[in-house]
Amino acid sequence: MKNRDLSLPALLVTVLLWASAFVGIRAIADTFSPGSLTLGRLVAASIAMTVIAWPRREVLPTGKPLGMIVLYGIVWFGAYNVALNAAEQDLDAGTTALIVNIGPILIALIAGVIFKEGFPKPLLAGMAVAFAGVALIALSTQDSSVETASTIGVVLCLVAAVCYAIGTLSQKVALRDVSPVMSVWLACLVGVVVCLPFAPQLIDELRDASAGDIGWLVFLGVFPTAIGFSTWAYALKRLSAGQVASTTYLVPAVATLISWAYLGEIPTALAFIGGGLCLLGVTITRLRRRTAVIEDPAGLEQSHR
């Protein structure tokens, strides 16, 4: 059981939890500003990860692994979340998801060169199909009453996409020497330190927040961040960066379904088609891995030692 690869179930947990974050952020967007929301979420995540990681008594990383953790703690856990939260104030969720999902493409391209993962046809084809699905979901959520052409919003989404790519690639390097749980715990702590300037704002906003708003903030920290990033790290340690990143194309589709169930927002036919394309695209990206496992069961594990 210890050697059993649970990467796919772990990624599905990540997709579900990250998708739920879109609903949570929307639910408290009027209560917490982008910076304070990020800090509050990371504080809750840090507490949860301390409970999970501390009993392991794992040796703290040093040198390059620690440097990589600090890098993605700043860029991904800190800057990415602030930029994304700010972008969603100017853009609708569909447009935001479309632009941010440039991230997996950047990851696959850079990883193909730096990590020698190459550019397998199933990965590229699957990402193209999944990206088309995200585009359809974005088009299906357009509303003439919502400003979707905000230059600032688009720029913030592009910043978030770049942060996502840098964060994933630097975490991939750190995971060569650090366990998934430890990598997330330390990154949460780094994110908290980076976002401390937002502390006064968070304190003021907590005073006016309802119990439900605070509950959402804790939920975002414990589930999408602490648990979602831990299952993500587990899969990232075992699979290629391109394959793992491509799975997040499912997030907009799942988020649409959650919004349907929780907020009563009925998806359009175009959104359902887009969701189907996302599923198909992610399935295509995994064809290469299944073939590789059949031909060389040990090859995948050896490639990441």
PDB file of C-alpha atoms in Angstrom:
ATOM      1  CA  MET A   1       0.000   0.000   0.000  1.00  0.00           C
ATOM      2  CA  LYS A   2       2.892   2.353   0.715  1.00  0.00           C
ATOM      3  CA  ASN A   3       4.094   1.987  -2.884  1.00  0.00           C
ATOM      4  CA  ARG A   4       0.630   2.369  -4.396  1.00  0.00           C
ATOM      5  CA  ASP A   5       0.326   5.448  -6.611  1.00  0.00           C
ATOM      6  CA  LEU A   6      -2.705   7.490  -5.545  1.00  0.00           C
ATOM      7  CA  SER A   7      -1.869  10.451  -7.756  1.00  0.00           C
ATOM      8  CA  LEU A   8      -5.134  10.433  -9.685  1.00  0.00           C
ATOM      9  CA  PRO A   9      -7.397  10.373  -6.583  1.00  0.00           C
ATOM     10  CA  ALA A  10      -5.196  13.060  -5.022  1.00  0.00           C
ATOM     11  CA  LEU A  11      -5.590  15.275  -8.081  1.00  0.00           C
ATOM     12  CA  LEU A  12      -9.349  14.783  -8.083  1.00  0.00           C
ATOM     13  CA  VAL A  13      -9.466  15.958  -4.467  1.00  0.00           C
ATOM     14  CA  THR A  14      -7.405  19.002  -5.440  1.00  0.00           C
ATOM     15  CA  VAL A  15      -9.694  19.814  -8.370  1.00  0.00           C
ATOM     16  CA  LEU A  16     -12.810  19.584  -6.193  1.00  0.00           C
ATOM     17  CA  LEU A  17     -11.374  21.713  -3.397  1.00  0.00           C
ATOM     18  CA  TRP A  18      -9.813  24.338  -5.667  1.00  0.00           C
ATOM     19  CA  ALA A  19     -13.098  24.606  -7.565  1.00  0.00           C
ATOM     20  CA  SER A  20     -14.971  25.172  -4.290  1.00  0.00           C
ATOM     21  CA  ALA A  21     -12.609  28.048  -3.566  1.00  0.00           C
ATOM     22  CA  PHE A  22     -14.167  30.073  -6.396  1.00  0.00           C
ATOM     23  CA  VAL A  23     -17.533  29.872  -4.642  1.00  0.00           C
ATOM     24  CA  GLY A  24     -15.971  30.702  -1.280  1.00  0.00           C
ATOM     25  CA  ILE A  25     -14.075  33.715  -2.587  1.00  0.00           C
ATOM     26  CA  ARG A  26     -17.206  35.009  -4.275  1.00  0.00           C
ATOM     27  CA  ALA A  27     -19.202  34.536  -1.092  1.00  0.00           C
ATOM     28  CA  ILE A  28     -16.930  36.808   0.973  1.00  0.00           C
ATOM     29  CA  ALA A  29     -15.614  39.169  -1.725  1.00  0.00           C
ATOM     30  CA  ASP A  30     -17.683  42.042  -0.325  1.00  0.00           C
ATOM     31  CA  THR A  31     -16.387  41.468   3.202  1.00  0.00           C
ATOM     32  CA  PHE A  32     -12.661  40.916   2.748  1.00  0.00           C
ATOM     33  CA  SER A  33     -10.298  42.793   0.436  1.00  0.00           C
ATOM     34  CA  PRO A  34      -7.852  40.783  -1.736  1.00  0.00           C
ATOM     35  CA  GLY A  35      -4.871  41.146   0.613  1.00  0.00           C
ATOM     36  CA  SER A  36      -6.681  40.484   3.877  1.00  0.00           C
ATOM     37  CA  LEU A  37      -8.534  37.526   2.359  1.00  0.00           C
ATOM     38  CA  THR A  38      -5.204  36.010   1.337  1.00  0.00           C
ATOM     39  CA  LEU A  39      -3.672  36.555   4.785  1.00  0.00           C
ATOM     40  CA  GLY A  40      -6.671  35.157   6.647  1.00  0.00           C
ATOM     41  CA  ARG A  41      -6.781  32.127   4.399  1.00  0.00           C
ATOM     42  CA  LEU A  42      -3.063  31.442   4.868  1.00  0.00           C
ATOM     43  CA  VAL A  43      -3.257  31.845   8.652  1.00  0.00           C
ATOM     44  CA  ALA A  44      -6.014  29.227   8.795  1.00  0.00           C
ATOM     45  CA  ALA A  45      -4.022  26.989   6.451  1.00  0.00           C
ATOM     46  CA  SER A  46      -0.851  27.382   8.522  1.00  0.00           C
ATOM     47  CA  ILE A  47      -2.641  26.324  11.687  1.00  0.00           C
ATOM     48  CA  ALA A  48      -4.146  23.309   9.943  1.00  0.00           C
ATOM     49  CA  MET A  49      -0.815  22.330   8.387  1.00  0.00           C
ATOM     50  CA  THR A  50       0.956  22.696  11.737  1.00  0.00           C
ATOM     51  CA  VAL A  51      -1.381  20.076  13.170  1.00  0.00           C
ATOM     52  CA  ILE A  52      -0.763  17.816  10.169  1.00  0.00           C
ATOM     53  CA  ALA A  53       2.967  18.340   9.645  1.00  0.00           C
ATOM     54  CA  TRP A  54       4.426  18.881  13.109  1.00  0.00           C
ATOM     55  CA  PRO A  55       3.856  15.354  14.494  1.00  0.00           C
ATOM     56  CA  ARG A  56       5.943  13.966  11.616  1.00  0.00           C
ATOM     57  CA  ARG A  57       9.077  15.448  13.177  1.00  0.00           C
ATOM     58  CA  GLU A  58      10.591  15.721   9.718  1.00  0.00           C
ATOM     59  CA  VAL A  59      13.953  17.446   9.407  1.00  0.00           C
ATOM     60  CA  LEU A  60      13.531  20.994   8.141  1.00  0.00           C
ATOM     61  CA  PRO A  61      15.005  21.562   4.656  1.00  0.00           C
ATOM     62  CA  THR A  62      17.982  23.787   4.017  1.00  0.00           C
ATOM     63  CA  GLY A  63      19.875  25.094   1.010  1.00  0.00           C
ATOM     64  CA  LYS A  64      18.266  24.847  -2.426  1.00  0.00           C
ATOM     65  CA  PRO A  65      15.071  23.020  -1.315  1.00  0.00           C
ATOM     66  CA  LEU A  66      14.392  25.709   1.287  1.00  0.00           C
ATOM     67  CA  GLY A  67      15.125  28.412  -1.272  1.00  0.00           C
ATOM     68  CA  MET A  68      12.585  26.888  -3.664  1.00  0.00           C
ATOM     69  CA  ILE A  69       9.969  26.744  -0.903  1.00  0.00           C
ATOM     70  CA  VAL A  70      10.543  30.393  -0.041  1.00  0.00           C
ATOM     71  CA  LEU A  71      10.234  31.253  -3.741  1.00  0.00           C
ATOM     72  CA  TYR A  72       6.878  29.602  -4.329  1.00  0.00           C
ATOM     73  CA  GLY A  73       5.668  30.605  -0.875  1.00  0.00           C
ATOM     74  CA  ILE A  74       6.116  34.231  -1.930  1.00  0.00           C
ATOM     75  CA  VAL A  75       5.090  33.924  -5.567  1.00  0.00           C
ATOM     76  CA  TRP A  76       2.296  31.330  -5.445  1.00  0.00           C
ATOM     77  CA  PHE A  77       0.859  31.334  -1.930  1.00  0.00           C
ATOM     78  CA  GLY A  78       1.227  35.092  -1.601  1.00  0.00           C
ATOM     79  CA  ALA A  79       1.316  37.048  -4.861  1.00  0.00           C
ATOM     80  CA  TYR A  80      -0.873  34.641  -6.860  1.00  0.00           C
ATOM     81  CA  ASN A  81      -3.744  34.761  -4.384  1.00  0.00           C
ATOM     82  CA  VAL A  82      -3.654  38.538  -4.004  1.00  0.00           C
ATOM     83  CA  ALA A  83      -3.587  39.040  -7.784  1.00  0.00           C
ATOM     84  CA  LEU A  84      -6.383  36.533  -8.370  1.00  0.00           C
ATOM     85  CA  ASN A  85      -8.609  37.988  -5.651  1.00  0.00           C
ATOM     86  CA  ALA A  86      -8.086  41.474  -7.063  1.00  0.00           C
ATOM     87  CA  ALA A  87      -8.736  40.333 -10.639  1.00  0.00           C
ATOM     88  CA  GLU A  88     -12.095  38.843  -9.733  1.00  0.00           C
ATOM     89  CA  GLN A  89     -13.263  42.275  -8.655  1.00  0.00           C
ATOM     90  CA  ASP A  90     -13.009  43.466 -12.273  1.00  0.00           C
ATOM     91  CA  LEU A  91     -13.624  40.319 -14.325  1.00  0.00           C
ATOM     92  CA  ASP A  92     -16.318  37.656 -14.302  1.00  0.00           C
ATOM     93  CA  ALA A  93     -15.361  34.169 -13.141  1.00  0.00           C
ATOM     94  CA  GLY A  94     -15.360  32.657 -16.642  1.00  0.00           C
ATOM     95  CA  THR A  95     -12.977  35.216 -18.102  1.00  0.00           C
ATOM     96  CA  THR A  96     -10.755  34.945 -15.040  1.00  0.00           C
ATOM     97  CA  ALA A  97     -10.570  31.151 -15.341  1.00  0.00           C
ATOM     98  CA  LEU A  98      -9.774  31.406 -19.044  1.00  0.00           C
ATOM     99  CA  ILE A  99      -6.834  33.778 -18.603  1.00  0.00           C
ATOM    100  CA  VAL A 100      -5.391  32.110 -15.496  1.00  0.00           C
ATOM    101  CA  ASN A 101      -5.456  28.751 -17.271  1.00  0.00           C
ATOM    102  CA  ILE A 102      -2.644  29.999 -19.446  1.00  0.00           C
ATOM    103  CA  GLY A 103      -0.610  28.799 -16.453  1.00  0.00           C
ATOM    104  CA  PRO A 104      -0.679  25.074 -17.317  1.00  0.00           C
ATOM    105  CA  ILE A 105       0.495  25.871 -20.832  1.00  0.00           C
ATOM    106  CA  LEU A 106       3.444  27.846 -19.461  1.00  0.00           C
ATOM    107  CA  ILE A 107       4.223  25.005 -17.062  1.00  0.00           C
ATOM    108  CA  ALA A 108       4.219  22.361 -19.807  1.00  0.00           C
ATOM    109  CA  LEU A 109       6.417  24.449 -22.088  1.00  0.00           C
ATOM    110  CA  ILE A 110       8.970  25.385 -19.423  1.00  0.00           C
ATOM    111  CA  ALA A 111       9.008  21.907 -17.842  1.00  0.00           C
ATOM    112  CA  GLY A 112       9.538  20.374 -21.269  1.00  0.00           C
ATOM    113  CA  VAL A 113      12.831  22.256 -21.491  1.00  0.00           C
ATOM    114  CA  ILE A 114      14.076  22.537 -17.891  1.00  0.00           C
ATOM    115  CA  PHE A 115      12.959  19.136 -16.554  1.00  0.00           C
ATOM    116  CA  LYS A 116      13.467  17.335 -19.882  1.00  0.00           C
ATOM    117  CA  GLU A 117       9.823  16.221 -19.829  1.00  0.00           C
ATOM    118  CA  GLY A 118       9.624  16.794 -23.559  1.00  0.00           C
ATOM    119  CA  PHE A 119       6.533  17.699 -25.531  1.00  0.00           C
ATOM    120  CA  PRO A 120       4.556  14.478 -26.003  1.00  0.00           C
ATOM    121  CA  LYS A 121       1.708  14.758 -28.487  1.00  0.00           C
ATOM    122  CA  PRO A 122      -0.974  13.476 -26.058  1.00  0.00           C
ATOM    123  CA  LEU A 123      -0.055  16.187 -23.535  1.00  0.00           C
ATOM    124  CA  LEU A 124      -0.108  19.005 -26.095  1.00  0.00           C
ATOM    125  CA  ALA A 125      -3.290  17.745 -27.757  1.00  0.00           C
ATOM    126  CA  GLY A 126      -5.037  17.216 -24.441  1.00  0.00           C
ATOM    127  CA  MET A 127      -4.121  20.676 -23.197  1.00  0.00           C
ATOM    128  CA  ALA A 128      -5.427  22.222 -26.422  1.00  0.00           C
ATOM    129  CA  VAL A 129      -8.747  20.402 -26.063  1.00  0.00           C
ATOM    130  CA  ALA A 130      -9.049  21.298 -22.365  1.00  0.00           C
ATOM    131  CA  PHE A 131      -8.180  24.936 -23.040  1.00  0.00           C
ATOM    132  CA  ALA A 132     -10.921  25.035 -25.679  1.00  0.00           C
ATOM    133  CA  GLY A 133     -13.299  23.729 -23.031  1.00  0.00           C
ATOM    134  CA  VAL A 134     -12.292  26.481 -20.615  1.00  0.00           C
ATOM    135  CA  ALA A 135     -12.822  29.036 -23.387  1.00  0.00           C
ATOM    136  CA  LEU A 136     -16.369  27.766 -23.943  1.00  0.00           C
ATOM    137  CA  ILE A 137     -17.081  27.972 -20.212  1.00  0.00           C
ATOM    138  CA  ALA A 138     -15.782  31.531 -20.211  1.00  0.00           C
ATOM    139  CA  LEU A 139     -18.014  32.445 -23.156  1.00  0.00           C
ATOM    140  CA  SER A 140     -21.009  30.834 -21.477  1.00  0.00           C
ATOM    141  CA  THR A 141     -20.617  33.030 -18.384  1.00  0.00           C
ATOM    142  CA  GLN A 142     -20.389  36.333 -20.240  1.00  0.00           C
ATOM    143  CA  ASP A 143     -22.974  38.837 -19.045  1.00  0.00           C
ATOM    144  CA  SER A 144     -23.525  42.187 -20.700  1.00  0.00           C
ATOM    145  CA  SER A 145     -24.042  43.720 -17.260  1.00  0.00           C
ATOM    146  CA  VAL A 146     -20.548  42.685 -16.163  1.00  0.00           C
ATOM    147  CA  GLU A 147     -17.460  44.557 -17.260  1.00  0.00           C
ATOM    148  CA  THR A 148     -15.217  41.953 -18.862  1.00  0.00           C
ATOM    149  CA  ALA A 149     -12.761  44.190 -20.678  1.00  0.00           C
ATOM    150  CA  SER A 150     -10.961  45.630 -17.660  1.00  0.00           C
ATOM    151  CA  THR A 151      -7.332  46.074 -18.618  1.00  0.00           C
ATOM    152  CA  ILE A 152      -6.278  45.956 -14.970  1.00  0.00           C
ATOM    153  CA  GLY A 153      -8.221  42.738 -14.433  1.00  0.00           C
ATOM    154  CA  VAL A 154      -6.653  41.076 -17.451  1.00  0.00           C
ATOM    155  CA  VAL A 155      -3.157  42.115 -16.372  1.00  0.00           C
ATOM    156  CA  LEU A 156      -3.777  40.771 -12.858  1.00  0.00           C
ATOM    157  CA  CYS A 157      -4.922  37.443 -14.319  1.00  0.00           C
ATOM    158  CA  LEU A 158      -1.779  37.229 -16.427  1.00  0.00           C
ATOM    159  CA  VAL A 159       0.299  37.963 -13.331  1.00  0.00           C
ATOM    160  CA  ALA A 160      -1.557  35.188 -11.486  1.00  0.00           C
ATOM    161  CA  ALA A 161      -0.937  32.767 -14.377  1.00  0.00           C
ATOM    162  CA  VAL A 162       2.794  33.488 -14.357  1.00  0.00           C
ATOM    163  CA  CYS A 163       2.902  33.109 -10.555  1.00  0.00           C
ATOM    164  CA  TYR A 164       1.082  29.790 -10.885  1.00  0.00           C
ATOM    165  CA  ALA A 165       3.672  28.530 -13.374  1.00  0.00           C
ATOM    166  CA  ILE A 166       6.665  29.709 -11.333  1.00  0.00           C
ATOM    167  CA  GLY A 167       5.149  28.255  -8.165  1.00  0.00           C
ATOM    168  CA  THR A 168       4.517  24.832  -9.663  1.00  0.00           C
ATOM    169  CA  LEU A 169       7.957  24.519 -11.235  1.00  0.00           C
ATOM    170  CA  SER A 170       9.831  25.653  -8.117  1.00  0.00           C
ATOM    171  CA  GLN A 171       7.735  23.314  -5.956  1.00  0.00           C
ATOM    172  CA  LYS A 172       8.571  20.455  -8.304  1.00  0.00           C
ATOM    173  CA  VAL A 173      12.255  21.067  -7.591  1.00  0.00           C
ATOM    174  CA  ALA A 174      11.709  21.286  -3.818  1.00  0.00           C
ATOM    175  CA  LEU A 175       9.745  18.019  -3.774  1.00  0.00           C
ATOM    176  CA  ARG A 176      12.858  16.112  -4.822  1.00  0.00           C
ATOM    177  CA  ASP A 177      14.103  16.489  -1.239  1.00  0.00           C
ATOM    178  CA  VAL A 178      11.031  17.493   0.795  1.00  0.00           C
ATOM    179  CA  SER A 179       7.808  15.655   1.572  1.00  0.00           C
ATOM    180  CA  PRO A 180       4.546  17.048   0.143  1.00  0.00           C
ATOM    181  CA  VAL A 181       3.166  17.952   3.583  1.00  0.00           C
ATOM    182  CA  MET A 182       6.330  19.748   4.631  1.00  0.00           C
ATOM    183  CA  SER A 183       6.485  21.646   1.337  1.00  0.00           C
ATOM    184  CA  VAL A 184       2.968  23.006   1.828  1.00  0.00           C
ATOM    185  CA  TRP A 185       3.356  23.768   5.535  1.00  0.00           C
ATOM    186  CA  LEU A 186       6.484  25.874   5.074  1.00  0.00           C
ATOM    187  CA  ALA A 187       5.045  27.639   2.021  1.00  0.00           C
ATOM    188  CA  CYS A 188       1.967  28.619   4.035  1.00  0.00           C
ATOM    189  CA  LEU A 189       4.206  30.097   6.729  1.00  0.00           C
ATOM    190  CA  VAL A 190       6.188  32.024   4.110  1.00  0.00           C
ATOM    191  CA  GLY A 191       2.940  33.311   2.619  1.00  0.00           C
ATOM    192  CA  VAL A 192       1.765  34.521   6.016  1.00  0.00           C
ATOM    193  CA  VAL A 193       4.995  36.464   6.562  1.00  0.00           C
ATOM    194  CA  VAL A 194       4.757  38.042   3.097  1.00  0.00           C
ATOM    195  CA  CYS A 195       1.137  39.088   3.665  1.00  0.00           C
ATOM    196  CA  LEU A 196       1.638  40.510   7.177  1.00  0.00           C
ATOM    197  CA  PRO A 197       1.297  44.103   5.869  1.00  0.00           C
ATOM    198  CA  PHE A 198      -2.390  43.271   5.337  1.00  0.00           C
ATOM    199  CA  ALA A 199      -2.859  42.347   9.014  1.00  0.00           C
ATOM    200  CA  PRO A 200      -4.375  45.696  10.160  1.00  0.00           C
ATOM    201  CA  GLN A 201      -6.843  45.525   7.269  1.00  0.00           C
ATOM    202  CA  LEU A 202      -7.758  41.936   8.121  1.00  0.00           C
ATOM    203  CA  ILE A 203      -8.350  42.810  11.767  1.00  0.00           C
ATOM    204  CA  ASP A 204     -10.648  45.694  10.816  1.00  0.00           C
ATOM    205  CA  GLU A 205     -12.606  43.571   8.376  1.00  0.00           C
ATOM    206  CA  LEU A 206     -12.961  40.693  10.837  1.00  0.00           C
ATOM    207  CA  ARG A 207     -14.751  43.046  13.222  1.00  0.00           C
ATOM    208  CA  ASP A 208     -17.488  43.643  10.675  1.00  0.00           C
ATOM    209  CA  ALA A 209     -17.577  40.095   9.309  1.00  0.00           C
ATOM    210  CA  SER A 210     -20.422  37.739  10.073  1.00  0.00           C
ATOM    211  CA  ALA A 211     -19.951  34.256  11.463  1.00  0.00           C
ATOM    212  CA  GLY A 212     -20.696  32.897   8.003  1.00  0.00           C
ATOM    213  CA  ASP A 213     -18.023  35.071   6.395  1.00  0.00           C
ATOM    214  CA  ILE A 214     -15.438  33.953   8.940  1.00  0.00           C
ATOM    215  CA  GLY A 215     -16.512  30.366   8.390  1.00  0.00           C
ATOM    216  CA  TRP A 216     -15.866  30.730   4.663  1.00  0.00           C
ATOM    217  CA  LEU A 217     -12.443  32.220   5.379  1.00  0.00           C
ATOM    218  CA  VAL A 218     -11.519  29.256   7.579  1.00  0.00           C
ATOM    219  CA  PHE A 219     -12.898  26.858   4.989  1.00  0.00           C
ATOM    220  CA  LEU A 220     -10.704  28.403   2.276  1.00  0.00           C
ATOM    221  CA  GLY A 221      -7.653  27.988   4.490  1.00  0.00           C
ATOM    222  CA  VAL A 222      -8.251  24.449   5.722  1.00  0.00           C
ATOM    223  CA  PHE A 223      -9.684  22.772   2.643  1.00  0.00           C
ATOM    224  CA  PRO A 224      -8.639  24.363  -0.699  1.00  0.00           C
ATOM    225  CA  THR A 225      -5.294  25.516   0.733  1.00  0.00           C
ATOM    226  CA  ALA A 226      -4.065  23.057   3.383  1.00  0.00           C
ATOM    227  CA  ILE A 227      -5.661  19.877   2.055  1.00  0.00           C
ATOM    228  CA  GLY A 228      -5.937  20.838  -1.620  1.00  0.00           C
ATOM    229  CA  PHE A 229      -2.307  21.871  -1.913  1.00  0.00           C
ATOM    230  CA  SER A 230      -1.155  18.786   0.004  1.00  0.00           C
ATOM    231  CA  THR A 231      -2.881  16.391  -2.391  1.00  0.00           C
ATOM    232  CA  TRP A 232      -1.544  18.500  -5.276  1.00  0.00           C
ATOM    233  CA  ALA A 233       2.011  18.207  -3.921  1.00  0.00           C
ATOM    234  CA  TYR A 234       1.599  14.445  -3.483  1.00  0.00           C
ATOM    235  CA  ALA A 235       0.752  14.086  -7.187  1.00  0.00           C
ATOM    236  CA  LEU A 236       3.357  16.614  -8.328  1.00  0.00           C
ATOM    237  CA  LYS A 237       6.089  14.612  -6.595  1.00  0.00           C
ATOM    238  CA  ARG A 238       5.154  11.530  -8.604  1.00  0.00           C
ATOM    239  CA  LEU A 239       4.025  12.829 -12.005  1.00  0.00           C
ATOM    240  CA  SER A 240       5.384  15.304 -14.535  1.00  0.00           C
ATOM    241  CA  ALA A 241       4.627  18.973 -13.964  1.00  0.00           C
ATOM    242  CA  GLY A 242       2.827  19.162 -17.308  1.00  0.00           C
ATOM    243  CA  GLN A 243       0.484  16.275 -16.525  1.00  0.00           C
ATOM    244  CA  VAL A 244      -0.405  17.565 -13.064  1.00  0.00           C
ATOM    245  CA  ALA A 245      -0.967  21.126 -14.255  1.00  0.00           C
ATOM    246  CA  SER A 246      -3.185  20.001 -17.124  1.00  0.00           C
ATOM    247  CA  THR A 247      -5.570  18.396 -14.624  1.00  0.00           C
ATOM    248  CA  THR A 248      -6.478  21.826 -13.257  1.00  0.00           C
ATOM    249  CA  TYR A 249      -8.358  22.502 -16.491  1.00  0.00           C
ATOM    250  CA  LEU A 250     -11.149  20.621 -14.732  1.00  0.00           C
ATOM    251  CA  VAL A 251     -11.406  23.317 -12.049  1.00  0.00           C
ATOM    252  CA  PRO A 252     -13.574  25.784 -14.029  1.00  0.00           C
ATOM    253  CA  ALA A 253     -15.947  22.985 -15.034  1.00  0.00           C
ATOM    254  CA  VAL A 254     -16.319  21.710 -11.468  1.00  0.00           C
ATOM    255  CA  ALA A 255     -16.646  25.270 -10.154  1.00  0.00           C
ATOM    256  CA  THR A 256     -19.541  25.811 -12.541  1.00  0.00           C
ATOM    257  CA  LEU A 257     -21.315  22.733 -11.162  1.00  0.00           C
ATOM    258  CA  ILE A 258     -20.720  23.821  -7.563  1.00  0.00           C
ATOM    259  CA  SER A 259     -22.078  27.277  -8.347  1.00  0.00           C
ATOM    260  CA  TRP A 260     -25.114  25.597  -9.865  1.00  0.00           C
ATOM    261  CA  ALA A 261     -25.716  23.530  -6.732  1.00  0.00           C
ATOM    262  CA  TYR A 262     -24.841  26.155  -4.099  1.00  0.00           C
ATOM    263  CA  LEU A 263     -25.686  29.495  -5.706  1.00  0.00           C
ATOM    264  CA  GLY A 264     -28.458  28.292  -7.996  1.00  0.00           C
ATOM    265  CA  GLU A 265     -26.630  29.519 -11.103  1.00  0.00           C
ATOM    266  CA  ILE A 266     -27.827  27.233 -13.897  1.00  0.00           C
ATOM    267  CA  PRO A 267     -25.041  26.470 -16.400  1.00  0.00           C
ATOM    268  CA  THR A 268     -25.771  27.062 -20.067  1.00  0.00           C
ATOM    269  CA  ALA A 269     -25.567  24.347 -22.698  1.00  0.00           C
ATOM    270  CA  LEU A 270     -22.254  25.856 -23.787  1.00  0.00           C
ATOM    271  CA  ALA A 271     -20.890  25.426 -20.268  1.00  0.00           C
ATOM    272  CA  PHE A 272     -21.808  21.742 -20.275  1.00  0.00           C
ATOM    273  CA  ILE A 273     -20.051  21.266 -23.614  1.00  0.00           C
ATOM    274  CA  GLY A 274     -17.011  23.107 -22.265  1.00  0.00           C
ATOM    275  CA  GLY A 275     -16.960  20.898 -19.191  1.00  0.00           C
ATOM    276  CA  GLY A 276     -17.079  17.823 -21.377  1.00  0.00           C
ATOM    277  CA  LEU A 277     -14.127  19.080 -23.398  1.00  0.00           C
ATOM    278  CA  CYS A 278     -12.177  19.698 -20.186  1.00  0.00           C
ATOM    279  CA  LEU A 279     -12.768  16.091 -19.129  1.00  0.00           C
ATOM    280  CA  LEU A 280     -11.778  14.814 -22.553  1.00  0.00           C
ATOM    281  CA  GLY A 281      -8.653  16.947 -22.671  1.00  0.00           C
ATOM    282  CA  VAL A 282      -7.408  15.835 -19.266  1.00  0.00           C
ATOM    283  CA  THR A 283      -8.080  12.202 -20.237  1.00  0.00           C
ATOM    284  CA  ILE A 284      -5.955  12.642 -23.361  1.00  0.00           C
ATOM    285  CA  THR A 285      -3.043  14.104 -21.370  1.00  0.00           C
ATOM    286  CA  ARG A 286      -2.899  10.949 -19.249  1.00  0.00           C
ATOM    287  CA  LEU A 287      -2.624   8.530 -22.176  1.00  0.00           C
ATOM    288  CA  ARG A 288       1.168   8.791 -22.271  1.00  0.00           C
ATOM    289  CA  ARG A 289       1.534   7.982 -18.563  1.00  0.00           C
ATOM    290  CA  ARG A 290      -0.629   4.871 -18.773  1.00  0.00           C
ATOM    291  CA  THR A 291       1.389   3.598 -21.737  1.00  0.00           C
ATOM    292  CA  ALA A 292       4.646   4.293 -19.916  1.00  0.00           C
ATOM    293  CA  VAL A 293       3.500   2.372 -16.854  1.00  0.00           C
ATOM    294  CA  ILE A 294       2.631  -0.669 -18.941  1.00  0.00           C
ATOM    295  CA  GLU A 295       5.969  -0.650 -20.751  1.00  0.00           C
ATOM    296  CA  ASP A 296       8.148   0.202 -17.751  1.00  0.00           C
ATOM    297  CA  PRO A 297       6.455   0.094 -14.360  1.00  0.00           C
ATOM    298  CA  ALA A 298       9.562   1.390 -12.616  1.00  0.00           C
ATOM    299  CA  GLY A 299      10.462   4.073 -15.119  1.00  0.00           C
ATOM    300  CA  LEU A 300       8.225   6.788 -13.690  1.00  0.00           C
ATOM    301  CA  GLU A 301       9.499   6.324 -10.173  1.00  0.00           C
ATOM    302  CA  GLN A 302      13.128   6.261 -11.279  1.00  0.00           C
ATOM    303  CA  SER A 303      12.728   9.449 -13.295  1.00  0.00           C
ATOM    304  CA  HIS A 304      11.884  11.410 -10.151  1.00  0.00           C
ATOM    305  CA  ARG A 305      14.465  10.086  -7.754  1.00  0.00           C
TER     306      ARG A 305
END
